[in-house]
PDB file of C-alpha atoms and ligand atoms in Angstrom:
ATOM      1  CA  UNK A  11     104.364 105.774-122.706  1.00  0.00           C
ATOM      2  CA  UNK A  12     105.106 108.586-125.096  1.00  0.00           C
ATOM      3  CA  UNK A  13     105.019 107.727-128.828  1.00  0.00           C
ATOM      4  CA  UNK A  14     108.148 107.980-131.015  1.00  0.00           C
ATOM      5  CA  UNK A  15     106.729 110.763-133.196  1.00  0.00           C
ATOM      6  CA  UNK A  16     105.738 113.046-130.331  1.00  0.00           C
ATOM      7  CA  UNK A  17     108.950 112.294-128.452  1.00  0.00           C
ATOM      8  CA  UNK A  18     110.954 113.272-131.512  1.00  0.00           C
ATOM      9  CA  UNK A  19     109.160 116.603-132.074  1.00  0.00           C
ATOM     10  CA  UNK A  20     109.374 117.407-128.348  1.00  0.00           C
ATOM     11  CA  UNK A  21     113.116 116.722-128.406  1.00  0.00           C
ATOM     12  CA  UNK A  22     113.319 119.138-131.318  1.00  0.00           C
ATOM     13  CA  UNK A  23     111.416 121.697-129.238  1.00  0.00           C
ATOM     14  CA  UNK A  24     113.810 121.243-126.280  1.00  0.00           C
ATOM     15  CA  UNK A  25     116.510 122.340-128.738  1.00  0.00           C
ATOM     16  CA  UNK A  26     114.410 125.325-129.897  1.00  0.00           C
ATOM     17  CA  UNK A  27     113.861 126.454-126.309  1.00  0.00           C
ATOM     18  CA  UNK A  28     117.558 126.041-125.462  1.00  0.00           C
ATOM     19  CA  UNK A  29     118.423 128.053-128.575  1.00  0.00           C
ATOM     20  CA  UNK A  30     116.027 130.710-127.250  1.00  0.00           C
ATOM     21  CA  UNK A  31     117.992 130.592-123.977  1.00  0.00           C
ATOM     22  CA  UNK A  32     121.227 131.123-125.921  1.00  0.00           C
ATOM     23  CA  UNK A  33     119.784 133.943-128.022  1.00  0.00           C
ATOM     24  CA  UNK A  34     118.501 135.889-125.022  1.00  0.00           C
ATOM     25  CA  UNK A  35     121.683 135.331-123.027  1.00  0.00           C
ATOM     26  CA  UNK A  36     123.636 136.624-126.036  1.00  0.00           C
ATOM     27  CA  UNK A  37     121.354 139.639-126.130  1.00  0.00           C
ATOM     28  CA  UNK A  38     122.003 140.177-122.395  1.00  0.00           C
ATOM     29  CA  UNK A  39     125.712 140.213-123.142  1.00  0.00           C
ATOM     30  CA  UNK A  40     125.192 142.639-126.032  1.00  0.00           C
ATOM     31  CA  UNK A  41     123.096 144.995-123.883  1.00  0.00           C
ATOM     32  CA  UNK A  42     125.732 144.895-121.116  1.00  0.00           C
ATOM     33  CA  UNK A  43     128.327 145.910-123.716  1.00  0.00           C
ATOM     34  CA  UNK A  44     126.107 148.860-124.655  1.00  0.00           C
ATOM     35  CA  UNK A  45     125.784 149.907-120.978  1.00  0.00           C
ATOM     36  CA  UNK A  46     122.084 149.054-121.118  1.00  0.00           C
ATOM     37  CA  UNK A  47     122.110 146.998-117.939  1.00  0.00           C
ATOM     38  CA  UNK A  48     118.329 147.184-117.491  1.00  0.00           C
ATOM     39  CA  UNK A  49     117.760 145.548-120.881  1.00  0.00           C
ATOM     40  CA  UNK A  50     120.486 143.022-120.070  1.00  0.00           C
ATOM     41  CA  UNK A  51     118.701 142.248-116.787  1.00  0.00           C
ATOM     42  CA  UNK A  52     115.384 141.763-118.644  1.00  0.00           C
ATOM     43  CA  UNK A  53     117.099 139.384-121.095  1.00  0.00           C
ATOM     44  CA  UNK A  54     118.719 137.366-118.294  1.00  0.00           C
ATOM     45  CA  UNK A  55     115.244 136.758-116.871  1.00  0.00           C
ATOM     46  CA  UNK A  56     113.951 135.908-120.334  1.00  0.00           C
ATOM     47  CA  UNK A  57     116.793 133.410-120.764  1.00  0.00           C
ATOM     48  CA  UNK A  58     115.843 131.887-117.399  1.00  0.00           C
ATOM     49  CA  UNK A  59     112.253 131.465-118.638  1.00  0.00           C
ATOM     50  CA  UNK A  60     113.461 129.728-121.788  1.00  0.00           C
ATOM     51  CA  UNK A  61     115.424 127.213-119.738  1.00  0.00           C
ATOM     52  CA  UNK A  62     112.247 126.418-117.778  1.00  0.00           C
ATOM     53  CA  UNK A  63     110.386 125.987-121.093  1.00  0.00           C
ATOM     54  CA  UNK A  64     112.991 123.483-122.276  1.00  0.00           C
ATOM     55  CA  UNK A  65     112.671 121.636-118.961  1.00  0.00           C
ATOM     56  CA  UNK A  66     108.882 121.377-119.278  1.00  0.00           C
ATOM     57  CA  UNK A  67     109.310 119.341-122.473  1.00  0.00           C
ATOM     58  CA  UNK A  68     112.269 117.458-120.986  1.00  0.00           C
ATOM     59  CA  UNK A  69     110.255 116.417-117.928  1.00  0.00           C
ATOM     60  CA  UNK A  70     107.152 115.602-119.962  1.00  0.00           C
ATOM     61  CA  UNK A  71     109.166 113.103-122.022  1.00  0.00           C
ATOM     62  CA  UNK A  72     110.822 111.599-118.922  1.00  0.00           C
ATOM     63  CA  UNK A  73     107.542 111.401-116.970  1.00  0.00           C
ATOM     64  CA  UNK A  74     106.023 109.382-119.824  1.00  0.00           C
ATOM     65  CA  UNK A  75     108.822 106.836-119.925  1.00  0.00           C
ATOM     66  CA  UNK A  76     110.600 108.342-122.924  1.00  0.00           C
ATOM     67  CA  UNK A  77     114.138 109.584-123.519  1.00  0.00           C
ATOM     68  CA  UNK A  78     114.947 113.261-123.718  1.00  0.00           C
ATOM     69  CA  UNK A  79     117.731 113.662-126.267  1.00  0.00           C
ATOM     70  CA  UNK A  80     119.727 116.861-126.331  1.00  0.00           C
ATOM     71  CA  UNK A  81     120.314 117.712-129.986  1.00  0.00           C
ATOM     72  CA  UNK A  82     123.067 119.936-131.377  1.00  0.00           C
ATOM     73  CA  UNK A  83     122.508 123.673-131.115  1.00  0.00           C
ATOM     74  CA  UNK A  84     123.443 125.693-134.181  1.00  0.00           C
ATOM     75  CA  UNK A  85     125.748 128.719-134.005  1.00  0.00           C
ATOM     76  CA  UNK A  86     123.436 131.623-133.292  1.00  0.00           C
ATOM     77  CA  UNK A  87     123.755 135.360-133.778  1.00  0.00           C
ATOM     78  CA  UNK A  88     125.931 136.921-131.066  1.00  0.00           C
ATOM     79  CA  UNK A  89     125.981 140.621-131.952  1.00  0.00           C
ATOM     80  CA  UNK A  90     123.565 143.285-133.096  1.00  0.00           C
ATOM     81  CA  UNK A  91     124.047 146.606-134.860  1.00  0.00           C
ATOM     82  CA  UNK A  92     121.653 148.438-132.530  1.00  0.00           C
ATOM     83  CA  UNK A  93     119.381 147.819-129.536  1.00  0.00           C
ATOM     84  CA  UNK A  94     116.419 148.217-131.885  1.00  0.00           C
ATOM     85  CA  UNK A  95     117.703 145.386-134.076  1.00  0.00           C
ATOM     86  CA  UNK A  96     118.025 143.133-131.027  1.00  0.00           C
ATOM     87  CA  UNK A  97     114.432 143.809-129.971  1.00  0.00           C
ATOM     88  CA  UNK A  98     113.233 143.189-133.540  1.00  0.00           C
ATOM     89  CA  UNK A  99     115.005 139.837-133.489  1.00  0.00           C
ATOM     90  CA  UNK A 100     113.492 138.996-130.087  1.00  0.00           C
ATOM     91  CA  UNK A 101     110.032 139.784-131.399  1.00  0.00           C
ATOM     92  CA  UNK A 102     110.537 137.737-134.591  1.00  0.00           C
ATOM     93  CA  UNK A 103     111.968 134.868-132.560  1.00  0.00           C
ATOM     94  CA  UNK A 104     108.875 134.674-130.352  1.00  0.00           C
ATOM     95  CA  UNK A 105     106.663 134.529-133.470  1.00  0.00           C
ATOM     96  CA  UNK A 106     108.865 131.709-134.770  1.00  0.00           C
ATOM     97  CA  UNK A 107     108.457 129.813-131.484  1.00  0.00           C
ATOM     98  CA  UNK A 108     104.685 130.336-131.528  1.00  0.00           C
ATOM     99  CA  UNK A 109     104.613 128.700-134.973  1.00  0.00           C
ATOM    100  CA  UNK A 110     106.595 125.755-133.599  1.00  0.00           C
ATOM    101  CA  UNK A 111     104.212 125.344-130.645  1.00  0.00           C
ATOM    102  CA  UNK A 112     101.168 125.420-132.924  1.00  0.00           C
ATOM    103  CA  UNK A 113     102.852 122.848-135.174  1.00  0.00           C
ATOM    104  CA  UNK A 114     103.462 120.535-132.202  1.00  0.00           C
ATOM    105  CA  UNK A 115      99.841 120.903-131.110  1.00  0.00           C
ATOM    106  CA  UNK A 116      98.711 119.904-134.610  1.00  0.00           C
ATOM    107  CA  UNK A 117     100.900 116.797-134.478  1.00  0.00           C
ATOM    108  CA  UNK A 118      99.726 115.928-130.956  1.00  0.00           C
ATOM    109  CA  UNK A 119      96.116 116.096-132.165  1.00  0.00           C
ATOM    110  CA  UNK A 120      96.870 114.097-135.305  1.00  0.00           C
ATOM    111  CA  UNK A 121      98.424 111.370-133.106  1.00  0.00           C
ATOM    112  CA  UNK A 122      95.465 111.474-130.637  1.00  0.00           C
ATOM    113  CA  UNK A 123      97.984 112.142-127.860  1.00  0.00           C
ATOM    114  CA  UNK A 124      95.518 113.516-125.300  1.00  0.00           C
ATOM    115  CA  UNK A 125      98.129 113.357-122.525  1.00  0.00           C
ATOM    116  CA  UNK A 126     100.287 115.972-124.235  1.00  0.00           C
ATOM    117  CA  UNK A 127      97.449 118.425-124.955  1.00  0.00           C
ATOM    118  CA  UNK A 128      97.451 120.216-121.549  1.00  0.00           C
ATOM    119  CA  UNK A 129     101.183 120.886-121.874  1.00  0.00           C
ATOM    120  CA  UNK A 130     100.687 122.341-125.337  1.00  0.00           C
ATOM    121  CA  UNK A 131      97.702 124.393-124.138  1.00  0.00           C
ATOM    122  CA  UNK A 132     100.006 125.903-121.491  1.00  0.00           C
ATOM    123  CA  UNK A 133     102.540 126.820-124.184  1.00  0.00           C
ATOM    124  CA  UNK A 134      99.889 128.290-126.511  1.00  0.00           C
ATOM    125  CA  UNK A 135      98.880 130.663-123.678  1.00  0.00           C
ATOM    126  CA  UNK A 136     102.477 131.354-122.707  1.00  0.00           C
ATOM    127  CA  UNK A 137     103.293 132.392-126.269  1.00  0.00           C
ATOM    128  CA  UNK A 138     100.551 135.042-126.171  1.00  0.00           C
ATOM    129  CA  UNK A 139     102.450 136.640-123.287  1.00  0.00           C
ATOM    130  CA  UNK A 140     105.876 136.069-124.850  1.00  0.00           C
ATOM    131  CA  UNK A 141     104.854 137.762-128.093  1.00  0.00           C
ATOM    132  CA  UNK A 142     103.029 140.592-126.295  1.00  0.00           C
ATOM    133  CA  UNK A 143     106.028 141.387-124.061  1.00  0.00           C
ATOM    134  CA  UNK A 144     108.573 141.639-126.876  1.00  0.00           C
ATOM    135  CA  UNK A 145     106.105 143.395-129.201  1.00  0.00           C
ATOM    136  CA  UNK A 146     105.383 146.050-126.577  1.00  0.00           C
ATOM    137  CA  UNK A 147     109.075 146.762-125.984  1.00  0.00           C
ATOM    138  CA  UNK A 148     109.750 146.869-129.735  1.00  0.00           C
ATOM    139  CA  UNK A 149     106.957 149.453-130.188  1.00  0.00           C
ATOM    140  CA  UNK A 150     108.449 151.517-127.343  1.00  0.00           C
ATOM    141  CA  UNK A 151     111.882 151.310-128.976  1.00  0.00           C
ATOM    142  CA  UNK A 152     110.428 152.476-132.301  1.00  0.00           C
ATOM    143  CA  UNK A 153     108.752 155.444-130.606  1.00  0.00           C
ATOM    144  CA  UNK A 154     111.983 156.351-128.784  1.00  0.00           C
ATOM    145  CA  UNK A 155     113.891 156.575-132.089  1.00  0.00           C
ATOM    146  CA  UNK A 156     117.223 158.368-131.575  1.00  0.00           C
ATOM    147  CA  UNK A 157     116.409 159.788-128.128  1.00  0.00           C
ATOM    148  CA  UNK A 158     119.205 158.764-125.706  1.00  0.00           C
ATOM    149  CA  UNK A 159     117.077 159.963-122.812  1.00  0.00           C
ATOM    150  CA  UNK A 160     114.138 157.795-123.925  1.00  0.00           C
ATOM    151  CA  UNK A 161     116.435 154.796-124.311  1.00  0.00           C
ATOM    152  CA  UNK A 162     117.853 155.162-120.803  1.00  0.00           C
ATOM    153  CA  UNK A 163     114.371 155.648-119.318  1.00  0.00           C
ATOM    154  CA  UNK A 164     113.184 152.423-120.954  1.00  0.00           C
ATOM    155  CA  UNK A 165     116.387 150.708-119.843  1.00  0.00           C
ATOM    156  CA  UNK A 166     115.682 151.722-116.248  1.00  0.00           C
ATOM    157  CA  UNK A 167     112.086 150.447-116.512  1.00  0.00           C
ATOM    158  CA  UNK A 168     113.161 147.063-117.927  1.00  0.00           C
ATOM    159  CA  UNK A 169     115.649 146.740-115.099  1.00  0.00           C
ATOM    160  CA  UNK A 170     112.752 146.416-112.647  1.00  0.00           C
ATOM    161  CA  UNK A 171     111.644 143.000-113.968  1.00  0.00           C
ATOM    162  CA  UNK A 172     111.730 140.521-111.082  1.00  0.00           C
ATOM    163  CA  UNK A 173     113.881 137.395-111.173  1.00  0.00           C
ATOM    164  CA  UNK A 174     112.194 134.157-110.086  1.00  0.00           C
ATOM    165  CA  UNK A 175     113.660 133.206-106.674  1.00  0.00           C
ATOM    166  CA  UNK A 176     117.003 131.426-106.851  1.00  0.00           C
ATOM    167  CA  UNK A 177     117.570 131.866-110.569  1.00  0.00           C
ATOM    168  CA  UNK A 178     121.182 131.006-111.477  1.00  0.00           C
ATOM    169  CA  UNK A 179     121.065 133.887-113.962  1.00  0.00           C
ATOM    170  CA  UNK A 180     120.487 136.389-111.147  1.00  0.00           C
ATOM    171  CA  UNK A 181     123.957 137.647-110.076  1.00  0.00           C
ATOM    172  CA  UNK A 182     122.613 138.462-106.582  1.00  0.00           C
ATOM    173  CA  UNK A 183     121.265 134.926-106.040  1.00  0.00           C
ATOM    174  CA  UNK A 184     124.390 133.400-107.573  1.00  0.00           C
ATOM    175  CA  UNK A 185     126.737 135.393-105.354  1.00  0.00           C
ATOM    176  CA  UNK A 186     124.653 134.613-102.252  1.00  0.00           C
ATOM    177  CA  UNK A 187     124.855 130.875-102.956  1.00  0.00           C
ATOM    178  CA  UNK A 188     128.624 130.693-103.527  1.00  0.00           C
TER     179      UNK A 188
HETATM  180 FE1  FEO B 216     109.962 129.580-124.879  1.00  0.00          FE
HETATM  181 FE2  FEO B 216     110.010 132.645-125.476  1.00  0.00          FE
HETATM  182  O1  FEO B 216     109.385 130.955-125.905  1.00  0.00           O
END
């Protein structure tokens, strides 16, 4: 049975991951409005990943006999002044999430909750990749500067990211299923 303290901080993290989902879906919408469909595609896949992150905590709580409680999401940013600003925000957001994951791991250790440690170890590793991905794209954006050609080349490259099979955020999979 999961303890009250760990259940409560995991419920908080479900909210953080769902807010990540919202943020990246908002960024997808913003990139579509800028005709940067490759970046929008990349963000749709990122949003999909965030939903799976939320579900990992959700299922962990349920599997241990607890109650997953869906807390209120705050109103999040929905527009950006430039693609560069959006990528900066994505990068900062991943660092914020890494801090949250490390904080949960500290609490899990303080509570001697050995059952939760493997889940947190997975997230610690995942955050290395999450930070590296957004950091790399941000660096590319900074190098591109005002070059429209560079921006569209990067957009095309980001459009090649592969959706996990059956993702509801993949328009092709969605249209095939309905
Ligand atoms: Fe779920 Fe991008 O961290």
